[in-house]
Tab-separated table of C-alpha atoms in Angstrom:
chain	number	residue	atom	x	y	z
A	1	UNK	CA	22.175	2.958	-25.221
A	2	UNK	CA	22.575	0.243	-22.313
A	3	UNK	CA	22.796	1.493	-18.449
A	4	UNK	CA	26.296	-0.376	-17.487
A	5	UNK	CA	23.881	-0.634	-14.127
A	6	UNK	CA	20.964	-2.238	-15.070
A	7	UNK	CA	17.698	-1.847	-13.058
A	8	UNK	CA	15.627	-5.407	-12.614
A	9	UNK	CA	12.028	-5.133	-12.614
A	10	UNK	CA	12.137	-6.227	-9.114
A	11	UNK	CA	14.156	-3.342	-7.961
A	12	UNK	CA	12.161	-0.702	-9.803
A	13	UNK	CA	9.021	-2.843	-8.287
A	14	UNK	CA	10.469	-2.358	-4.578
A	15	UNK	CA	11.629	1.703	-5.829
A	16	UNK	CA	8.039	2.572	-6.871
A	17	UNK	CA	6.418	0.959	-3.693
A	18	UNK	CA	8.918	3.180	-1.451
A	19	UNK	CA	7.844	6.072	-3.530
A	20	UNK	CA	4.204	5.724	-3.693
A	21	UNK	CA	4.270	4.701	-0.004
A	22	UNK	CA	5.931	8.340	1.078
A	23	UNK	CA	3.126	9.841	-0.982
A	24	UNK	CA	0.687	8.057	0.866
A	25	UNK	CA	2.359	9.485	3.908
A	26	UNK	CA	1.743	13.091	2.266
A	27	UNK	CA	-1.872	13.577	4.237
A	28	UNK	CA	-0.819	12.801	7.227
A	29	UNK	CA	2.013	15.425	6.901
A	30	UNK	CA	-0.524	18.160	5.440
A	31	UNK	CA	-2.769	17.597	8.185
A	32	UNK	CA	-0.415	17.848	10.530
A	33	UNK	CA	0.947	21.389	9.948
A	34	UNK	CA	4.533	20.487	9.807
A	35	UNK	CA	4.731	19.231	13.687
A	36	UNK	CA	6.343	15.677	13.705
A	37	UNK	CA	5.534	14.083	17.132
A	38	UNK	CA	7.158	10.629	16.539
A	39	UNK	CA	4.391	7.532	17.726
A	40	UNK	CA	5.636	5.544	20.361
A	41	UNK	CA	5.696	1.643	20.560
A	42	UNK	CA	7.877	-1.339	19.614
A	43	UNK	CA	9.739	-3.128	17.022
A	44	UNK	CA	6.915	-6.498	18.101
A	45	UNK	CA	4.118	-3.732	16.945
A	46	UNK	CA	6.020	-2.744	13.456
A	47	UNK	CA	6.949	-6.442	12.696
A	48	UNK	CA	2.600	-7.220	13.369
A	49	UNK	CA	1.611	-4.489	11.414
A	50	UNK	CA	4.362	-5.016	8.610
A	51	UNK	CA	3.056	-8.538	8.410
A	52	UNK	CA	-0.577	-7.942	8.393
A	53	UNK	CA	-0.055	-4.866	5.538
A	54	UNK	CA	1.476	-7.597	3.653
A	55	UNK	CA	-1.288	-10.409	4.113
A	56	UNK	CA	-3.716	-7.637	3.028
A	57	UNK	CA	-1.452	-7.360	-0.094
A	58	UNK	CA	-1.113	-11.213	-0.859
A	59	UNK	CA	-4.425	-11.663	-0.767
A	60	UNK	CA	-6.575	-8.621	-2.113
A	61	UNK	CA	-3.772	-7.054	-4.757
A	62	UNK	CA	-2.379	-10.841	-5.688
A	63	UNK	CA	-4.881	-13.695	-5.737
A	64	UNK	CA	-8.119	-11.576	-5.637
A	65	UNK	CA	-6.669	-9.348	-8.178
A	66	UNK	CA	-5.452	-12.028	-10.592
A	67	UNK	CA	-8.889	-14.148	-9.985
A	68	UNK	CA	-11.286	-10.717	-11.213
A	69	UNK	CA	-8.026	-10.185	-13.453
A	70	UNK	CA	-8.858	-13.399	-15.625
A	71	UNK	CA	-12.707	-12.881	-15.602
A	72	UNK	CA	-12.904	-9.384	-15.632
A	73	UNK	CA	-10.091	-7.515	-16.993
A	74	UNK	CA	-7.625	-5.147	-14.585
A	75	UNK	CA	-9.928	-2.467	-14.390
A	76	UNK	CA	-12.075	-4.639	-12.363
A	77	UNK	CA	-9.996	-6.043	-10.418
A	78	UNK	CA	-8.519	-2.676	-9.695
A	79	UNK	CA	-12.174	-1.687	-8.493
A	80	UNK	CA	-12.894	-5.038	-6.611
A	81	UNK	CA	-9.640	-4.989	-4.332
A	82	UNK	CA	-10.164	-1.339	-3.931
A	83	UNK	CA	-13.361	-1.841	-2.337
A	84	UNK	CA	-12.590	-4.820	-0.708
A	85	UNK	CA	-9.444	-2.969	0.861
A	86	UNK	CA	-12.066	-0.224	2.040
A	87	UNK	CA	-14.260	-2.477	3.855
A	88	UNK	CA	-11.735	-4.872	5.283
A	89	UNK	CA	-10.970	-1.353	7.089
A	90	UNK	CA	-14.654	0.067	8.221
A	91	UNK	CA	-14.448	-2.233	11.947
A	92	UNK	CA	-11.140	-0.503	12.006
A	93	UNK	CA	-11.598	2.770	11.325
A	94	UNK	CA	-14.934	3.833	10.764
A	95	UNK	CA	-17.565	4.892	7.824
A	96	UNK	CA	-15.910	8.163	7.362
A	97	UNK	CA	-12.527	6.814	6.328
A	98	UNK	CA	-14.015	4.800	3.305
A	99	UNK	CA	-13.178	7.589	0.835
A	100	UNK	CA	-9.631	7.699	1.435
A	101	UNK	CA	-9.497	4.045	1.887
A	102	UNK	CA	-11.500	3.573	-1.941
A	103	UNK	CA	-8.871	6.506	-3.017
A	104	UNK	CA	-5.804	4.331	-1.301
A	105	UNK	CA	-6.757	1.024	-2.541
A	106	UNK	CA	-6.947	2.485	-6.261
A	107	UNK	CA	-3.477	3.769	-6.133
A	108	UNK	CA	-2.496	0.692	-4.679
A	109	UNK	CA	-4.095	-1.847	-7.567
A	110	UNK	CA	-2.396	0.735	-10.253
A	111	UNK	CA	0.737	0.288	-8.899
A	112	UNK	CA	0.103	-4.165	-9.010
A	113	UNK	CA	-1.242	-3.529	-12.757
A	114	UNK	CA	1.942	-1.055	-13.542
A	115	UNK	CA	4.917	-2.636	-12.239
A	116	UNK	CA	3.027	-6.503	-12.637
A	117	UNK	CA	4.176	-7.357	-8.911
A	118	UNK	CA	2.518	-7.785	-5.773
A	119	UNK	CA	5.730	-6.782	-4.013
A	120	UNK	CA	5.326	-3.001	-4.649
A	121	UNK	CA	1.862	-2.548	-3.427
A	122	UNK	CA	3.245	-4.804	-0.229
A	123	UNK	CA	6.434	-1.839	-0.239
A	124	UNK	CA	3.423	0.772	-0.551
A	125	UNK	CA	1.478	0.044	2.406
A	126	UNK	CA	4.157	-1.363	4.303
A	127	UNK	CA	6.199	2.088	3.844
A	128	UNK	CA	3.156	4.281	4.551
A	129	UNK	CA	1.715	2.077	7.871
A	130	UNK	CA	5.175	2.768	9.062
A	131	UNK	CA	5.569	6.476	8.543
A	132	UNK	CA	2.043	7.399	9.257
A	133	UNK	CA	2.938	5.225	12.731
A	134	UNK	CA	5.903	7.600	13.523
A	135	UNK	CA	4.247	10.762	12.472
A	136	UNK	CA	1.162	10.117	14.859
């Protein structure tokens, strides 16, 4: 049977970025031991890193995923943004983060191949750069 409220794949798109982005924010609650001590800084710093989260998005889960897409298959270009996404973060954050970055930027290219949008990937790491901000 028909929903009377249809979903569009652009709202489930948006829905599953929100809810893999809190699940990103799930370490950084774990390691935290319940405390919340909200971050401190500015709307100028959440509208920077909102727009550099998406750039990262546009450019390794859209067009470097679609160009390994076409020569490769998904899986690869799953793999390829995945690392790329890692070592665009090493100056960043280090060596030692590289696992959880690998681990991040997987979940990240699954959720481009299964919803077939850039957008929820760009929801994703939007959503979880925001949280993780507060909870720091």
């Amino acid at each position: 049977s028909r929903s009377r409220f249809p979903v569009r794949a652009r709202d489930r798109a948006l829905g599953a970025g929100l809810i893999v982005g809190a699940l990103l924010c799930l370490p950084v609650l774990l390691t935290r031991g319940g405390e919340l001590a909200p971050g401190t800084g500015s709307v100028r710093w959440a509208a920077v890193v909102g727009v550099v989260a998406l750039a990262e998005e546009v450019f390794l889960r859209g067009a470097l995923y679609d160009a390994v897409d076409k020569g490769w298959g998904p899986d690869a270009a799953i793999v390829v943004a995945a690392v790329a996404f890692a070592a665009l973060h090493v100056p960043l954050y280090g060596w030692h983060v590289v696992p959880l970055d690998l681990v991040v930027g997987l979940v990240l290219g699954e959720l481009r191949r299964g919803t077939g949008s850039v957008a929820a990937p760009a929801v994703a790491h939007i959503t979880a750069e925001w949280v993780a901000w507060f909870l720091r």
